[in-house]
Short mmCIF file of C-alpha atoms and ligand atoms in Angstrom, two decimals:
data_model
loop_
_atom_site.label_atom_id
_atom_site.label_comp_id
_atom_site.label_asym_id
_atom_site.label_seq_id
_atom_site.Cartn_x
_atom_site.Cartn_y
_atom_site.Cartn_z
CA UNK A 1 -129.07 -52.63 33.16
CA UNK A 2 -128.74 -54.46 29.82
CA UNK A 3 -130.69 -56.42 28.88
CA UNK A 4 -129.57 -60.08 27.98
CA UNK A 5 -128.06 -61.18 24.83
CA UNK A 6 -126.29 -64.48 23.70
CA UNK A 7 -123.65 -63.01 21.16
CA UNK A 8 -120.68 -61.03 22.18
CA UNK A 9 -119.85 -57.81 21.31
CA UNK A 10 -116.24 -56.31 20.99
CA UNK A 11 -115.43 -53.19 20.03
CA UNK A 12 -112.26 -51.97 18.72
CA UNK A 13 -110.74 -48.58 16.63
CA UNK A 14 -111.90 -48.36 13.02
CA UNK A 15 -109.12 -46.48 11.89
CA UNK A 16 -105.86 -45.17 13.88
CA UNK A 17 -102.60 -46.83 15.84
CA UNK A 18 -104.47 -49.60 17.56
CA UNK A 19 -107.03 -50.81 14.28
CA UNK A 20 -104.86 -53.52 12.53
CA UNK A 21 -103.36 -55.01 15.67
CA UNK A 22 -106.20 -55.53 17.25
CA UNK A 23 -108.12 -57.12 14.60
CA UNK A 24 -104.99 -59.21 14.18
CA UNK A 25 -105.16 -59.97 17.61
CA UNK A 26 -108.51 -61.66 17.77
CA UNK A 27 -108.37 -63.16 14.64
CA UNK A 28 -104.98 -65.22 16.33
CA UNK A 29 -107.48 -65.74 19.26
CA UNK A 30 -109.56 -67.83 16.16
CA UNK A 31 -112.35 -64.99 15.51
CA UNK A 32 -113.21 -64.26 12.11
CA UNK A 33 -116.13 -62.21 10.78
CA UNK A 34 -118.69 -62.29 7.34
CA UNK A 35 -117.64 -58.35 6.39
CA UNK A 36 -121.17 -56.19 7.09
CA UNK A 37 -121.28 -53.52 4.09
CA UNK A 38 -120.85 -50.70 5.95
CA UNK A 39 -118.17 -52.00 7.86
CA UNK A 40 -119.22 -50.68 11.60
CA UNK A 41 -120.68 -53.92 12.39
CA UNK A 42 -118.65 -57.61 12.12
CA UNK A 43 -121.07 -60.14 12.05
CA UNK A 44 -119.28 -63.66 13.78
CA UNK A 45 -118.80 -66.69 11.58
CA UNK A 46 -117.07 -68.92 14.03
CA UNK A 47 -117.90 -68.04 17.11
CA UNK A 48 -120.98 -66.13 17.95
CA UNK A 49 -118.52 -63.02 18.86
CA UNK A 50 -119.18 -59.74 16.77
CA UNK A 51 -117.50 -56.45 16.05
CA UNK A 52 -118.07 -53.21 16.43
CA UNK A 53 -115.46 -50.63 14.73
CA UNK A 54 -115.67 -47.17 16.40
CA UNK A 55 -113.66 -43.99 17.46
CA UNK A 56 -111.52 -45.19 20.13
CA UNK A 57 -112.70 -42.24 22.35
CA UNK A 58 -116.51 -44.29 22.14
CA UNK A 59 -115.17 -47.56 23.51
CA UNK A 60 -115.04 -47.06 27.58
CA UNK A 61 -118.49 -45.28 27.08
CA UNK A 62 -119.87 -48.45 24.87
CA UNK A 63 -118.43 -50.58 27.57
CA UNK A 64 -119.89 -48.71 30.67
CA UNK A 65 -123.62 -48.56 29.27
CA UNK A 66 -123.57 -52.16 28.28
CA UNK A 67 -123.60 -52.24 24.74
CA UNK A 68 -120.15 -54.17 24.23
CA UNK A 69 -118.73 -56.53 26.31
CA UNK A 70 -114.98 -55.89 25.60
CA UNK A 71 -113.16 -53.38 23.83
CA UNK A 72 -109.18 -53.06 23.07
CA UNK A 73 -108.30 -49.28 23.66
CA UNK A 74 -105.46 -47.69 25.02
CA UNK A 75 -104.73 -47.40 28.60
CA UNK A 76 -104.86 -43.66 28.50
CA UNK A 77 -108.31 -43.42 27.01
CA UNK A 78 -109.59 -46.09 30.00
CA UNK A 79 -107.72 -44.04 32.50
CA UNK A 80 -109.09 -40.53 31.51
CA UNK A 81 -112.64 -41.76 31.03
CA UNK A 82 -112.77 -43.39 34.27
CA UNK A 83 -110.72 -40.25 35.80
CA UNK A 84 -113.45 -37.59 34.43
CA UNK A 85 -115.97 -40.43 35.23
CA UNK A 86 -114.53 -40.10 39.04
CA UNK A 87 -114.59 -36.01 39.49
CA UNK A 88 -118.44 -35.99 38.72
CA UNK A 89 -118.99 -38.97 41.54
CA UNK A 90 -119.94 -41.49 39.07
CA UNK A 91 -118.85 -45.37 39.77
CA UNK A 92 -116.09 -47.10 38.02
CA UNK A 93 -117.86 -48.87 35.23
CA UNK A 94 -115.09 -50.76 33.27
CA UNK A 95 -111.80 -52.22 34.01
CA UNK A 96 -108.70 -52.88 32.13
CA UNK A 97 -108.02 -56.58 32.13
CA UNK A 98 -105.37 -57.84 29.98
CA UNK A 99 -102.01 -55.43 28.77
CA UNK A 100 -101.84 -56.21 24.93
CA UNK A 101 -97.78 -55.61 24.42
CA UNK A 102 -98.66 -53.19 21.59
CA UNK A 103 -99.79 -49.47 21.57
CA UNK A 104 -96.99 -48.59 24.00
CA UNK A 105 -96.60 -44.87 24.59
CA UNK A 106 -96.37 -42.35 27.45
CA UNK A 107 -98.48 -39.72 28.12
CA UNK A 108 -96.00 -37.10 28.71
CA UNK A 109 -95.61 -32.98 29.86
CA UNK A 110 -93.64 -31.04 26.95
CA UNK A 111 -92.34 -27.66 27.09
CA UNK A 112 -90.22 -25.63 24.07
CA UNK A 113 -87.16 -26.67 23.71
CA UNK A 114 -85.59 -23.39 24.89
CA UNK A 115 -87.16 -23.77 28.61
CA UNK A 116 -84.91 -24.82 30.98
CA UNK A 117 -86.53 -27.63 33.29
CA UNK A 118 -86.38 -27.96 36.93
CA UNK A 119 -89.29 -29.06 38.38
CA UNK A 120 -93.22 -28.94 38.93
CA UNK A 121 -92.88 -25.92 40.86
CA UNK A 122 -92.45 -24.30 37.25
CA UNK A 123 -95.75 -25.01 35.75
CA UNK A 124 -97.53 -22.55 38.47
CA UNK A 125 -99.62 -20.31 36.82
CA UNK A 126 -98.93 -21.77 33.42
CA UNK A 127 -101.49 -22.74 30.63
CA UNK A 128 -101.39 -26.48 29.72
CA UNK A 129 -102.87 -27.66 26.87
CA UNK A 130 -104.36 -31.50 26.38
CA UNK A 131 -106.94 -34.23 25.50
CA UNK A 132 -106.22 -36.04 28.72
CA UNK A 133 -108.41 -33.06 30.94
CA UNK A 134 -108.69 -35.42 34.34
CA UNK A 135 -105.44 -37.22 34.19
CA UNK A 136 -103.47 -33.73 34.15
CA UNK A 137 -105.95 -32.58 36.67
CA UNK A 138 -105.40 -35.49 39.21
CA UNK A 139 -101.63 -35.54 38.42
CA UNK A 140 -101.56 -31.41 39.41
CA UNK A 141 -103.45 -31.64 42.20
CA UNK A 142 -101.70 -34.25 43.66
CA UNK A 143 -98.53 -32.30 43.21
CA UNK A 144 -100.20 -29.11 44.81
CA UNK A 145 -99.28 -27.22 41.74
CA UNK A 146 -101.70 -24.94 40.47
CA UNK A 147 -101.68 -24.28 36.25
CA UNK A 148 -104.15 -23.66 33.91
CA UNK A 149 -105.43 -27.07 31.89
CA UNK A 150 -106.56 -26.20 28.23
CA UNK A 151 -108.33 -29.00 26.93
CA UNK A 152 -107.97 -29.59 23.06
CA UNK A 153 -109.36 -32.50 21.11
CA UNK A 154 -106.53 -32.38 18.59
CA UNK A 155 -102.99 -31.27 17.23
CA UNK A 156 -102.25 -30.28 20.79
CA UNK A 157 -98.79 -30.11 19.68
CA UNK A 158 -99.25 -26.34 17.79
CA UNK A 159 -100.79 -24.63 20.98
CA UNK A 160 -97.87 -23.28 22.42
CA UNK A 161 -96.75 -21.86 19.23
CA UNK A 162 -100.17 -20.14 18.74
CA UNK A 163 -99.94 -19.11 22.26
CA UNK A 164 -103.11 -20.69 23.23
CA UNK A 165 -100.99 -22.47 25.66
CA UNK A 166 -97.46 -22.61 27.68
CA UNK A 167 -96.86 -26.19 27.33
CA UNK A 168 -98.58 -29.41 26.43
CA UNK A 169 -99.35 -33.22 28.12
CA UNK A 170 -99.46 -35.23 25.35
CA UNK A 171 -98.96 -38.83 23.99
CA UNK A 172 -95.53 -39.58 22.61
CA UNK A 173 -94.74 -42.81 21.25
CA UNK A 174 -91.39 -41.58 18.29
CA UNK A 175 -91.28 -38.31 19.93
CA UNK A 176 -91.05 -37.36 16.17
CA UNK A 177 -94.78 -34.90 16.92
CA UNK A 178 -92.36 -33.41 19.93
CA UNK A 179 -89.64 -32.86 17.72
CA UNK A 180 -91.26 -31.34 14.55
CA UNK A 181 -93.00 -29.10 17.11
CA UNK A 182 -89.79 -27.74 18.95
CA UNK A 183 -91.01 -29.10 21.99
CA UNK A 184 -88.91 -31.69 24.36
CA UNK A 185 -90.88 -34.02 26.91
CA UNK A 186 -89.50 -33.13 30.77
CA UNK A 187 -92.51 -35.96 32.72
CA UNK A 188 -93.96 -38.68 32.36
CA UNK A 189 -97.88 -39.07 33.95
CA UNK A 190 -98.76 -42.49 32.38
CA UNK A 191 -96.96 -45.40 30.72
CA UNK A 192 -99.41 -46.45 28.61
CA UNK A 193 -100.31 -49.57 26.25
CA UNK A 194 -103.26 -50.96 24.22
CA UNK A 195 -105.51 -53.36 26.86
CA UNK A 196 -108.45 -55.61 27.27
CA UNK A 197 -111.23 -53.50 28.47
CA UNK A 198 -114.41 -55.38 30.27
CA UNK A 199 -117.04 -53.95 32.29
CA UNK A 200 -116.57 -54.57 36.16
CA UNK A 201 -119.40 -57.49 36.51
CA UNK A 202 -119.31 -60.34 34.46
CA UNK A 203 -123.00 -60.91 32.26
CA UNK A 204 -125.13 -63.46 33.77
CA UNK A 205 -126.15 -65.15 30.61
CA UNK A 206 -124.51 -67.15 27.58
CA UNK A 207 -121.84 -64.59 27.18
CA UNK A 208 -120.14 -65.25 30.58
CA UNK A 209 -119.02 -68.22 28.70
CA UNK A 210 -117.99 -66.58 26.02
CA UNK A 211 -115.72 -64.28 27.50
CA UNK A 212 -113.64 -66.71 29.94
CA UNK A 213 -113.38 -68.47 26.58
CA UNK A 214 -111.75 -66.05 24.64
CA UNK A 215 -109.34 -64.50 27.88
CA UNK A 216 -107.93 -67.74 28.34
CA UNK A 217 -107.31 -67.56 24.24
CA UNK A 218 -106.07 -64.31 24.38
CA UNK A 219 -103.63 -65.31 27.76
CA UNK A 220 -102.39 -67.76 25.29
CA UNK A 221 -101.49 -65.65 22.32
CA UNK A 222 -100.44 -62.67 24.49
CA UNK A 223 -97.58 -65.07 26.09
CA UNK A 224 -96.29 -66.96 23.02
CA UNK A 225 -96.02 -63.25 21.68
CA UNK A 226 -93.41 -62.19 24.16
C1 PRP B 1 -100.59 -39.16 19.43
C2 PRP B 1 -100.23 -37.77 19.89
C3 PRP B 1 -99.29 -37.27 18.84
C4 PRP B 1 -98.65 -38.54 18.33
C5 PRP B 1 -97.28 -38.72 18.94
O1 PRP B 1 -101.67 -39.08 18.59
O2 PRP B 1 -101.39 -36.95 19.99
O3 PRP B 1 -100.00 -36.64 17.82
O4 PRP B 1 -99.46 -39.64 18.73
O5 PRP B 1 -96.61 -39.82 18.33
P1 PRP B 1 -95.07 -39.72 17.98
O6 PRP B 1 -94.33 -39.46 19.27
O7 PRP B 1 -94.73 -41.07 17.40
O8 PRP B 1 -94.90 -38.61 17.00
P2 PRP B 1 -102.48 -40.41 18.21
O9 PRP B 1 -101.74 -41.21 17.20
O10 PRP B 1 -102.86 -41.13 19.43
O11 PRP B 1 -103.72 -39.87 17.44
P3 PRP B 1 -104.72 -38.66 17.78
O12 PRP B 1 -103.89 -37.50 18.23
O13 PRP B 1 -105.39 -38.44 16.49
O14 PRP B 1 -105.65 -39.18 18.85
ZN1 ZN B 2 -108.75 -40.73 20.00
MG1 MG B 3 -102.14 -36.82 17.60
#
């Protein structure tokens, strides 16, 4: 376990989608930070609530080993970390606790334009290229269907053209990636949006406080946004 600590630590994207909105958010929920130089670490000026900006990918991880306390991060990342976290027998070590109404987008299966769809049945024996490994893994097997999962860390979107791949499961939030690929989406495996990640025990020390404090702030911005 962790060991104690009396400042609170959330971490959130440096760069990317979800960076500006949710620093936005939390300075709304009346955070505000002296800048460090290096800017990977937020020092708190008035509350004793610090930043940490990092790779979205890092935040469930940072969460689940204790070294921050919250983290904003998109539903898919939560749900493919815990997912993977699952298939090797590990225990759920984070929880999503507050949708953020921003980051919407679906993680989605998309095939070339030309391909006629009409059902599962048709990715049998196909090569499926992703970053979501465990989600499409789950989401086949509970279908029966057995295909090939590629896993890619990026521009997932060119496999099929290289021929590395059939078909992709992707995010799509415009659809503009889909479109400028020739690709069109045909299912849907996650609705997704950025969240309120916390780990699945509350601290026993000053930061329990701390973070009841800044939900109910949060509940409170989140509603007079909708
Ligand atoms: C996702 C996805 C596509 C793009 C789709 O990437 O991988 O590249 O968004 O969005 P669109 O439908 O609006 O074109 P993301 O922004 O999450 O970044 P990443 O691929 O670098 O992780
Ligand atoms: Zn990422
Ligand atoms: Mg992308």
């Amino acid at each position: 376990t962790a060991p104690a600590r009396d400042r609170l630590r959330i971490a959130i994207q440096k760069n990317g989608r979800l960076a500006e909105p949710a620093r936005s958010l939390l300075t709304a929920c009346g955070l505000s930070w002296r800048q460090s130089r290096d800017k990977l670490f937020c020092y708190g000026e008035s509350l004793p609530v610090d930043l940490l900006l990092v790779r979205d990918d890092d935040i469930p991880g940072l969460i689940a080993d204790g070294v921050c306390d919250f983290g904003i991060v998109g539903r898919n990342e939560l749900d493919e970390q815990g997912a993977a976290r699952r298939r090797i027998g590990l225990p759920d070590a984070y929880q999503a606790l507050r949708g953020l109404n921003f980051g919407q987008c679906r993680l989605m299966l998309a095939v070339p334009e030309e391909w006629e769809w009409t059902g599962v049945e048709q990715l049998a024996g196909k090569r499926i290229a992703t970053s979501y490994p465990a989600i499409l893994a789950d989401w086949l097997a509970a279908r029966g269907v057995d295909a090939q999962v590629v896993e890619l860390s990026g521009s997932v979107e060119i496999a099929p053209r290289l021929g590395t791949a059939d078909l992709i499961c992707d995010l799509v939030s415009s659809g503009a990636t889909l479109a400028a690929n020739q690709l069109k989406p045909v299912e849907t495996l996650l609705e997704s949006e950025a969240v309120l990640a916390g780990p699945v025990r509350t601290p026993d020390d000053a930061r329990a406080g701390l973070m009841a404090m800044l939900l109910r702030r949060l509940d409170g911005v989140v509603n007079v946004q909708d």
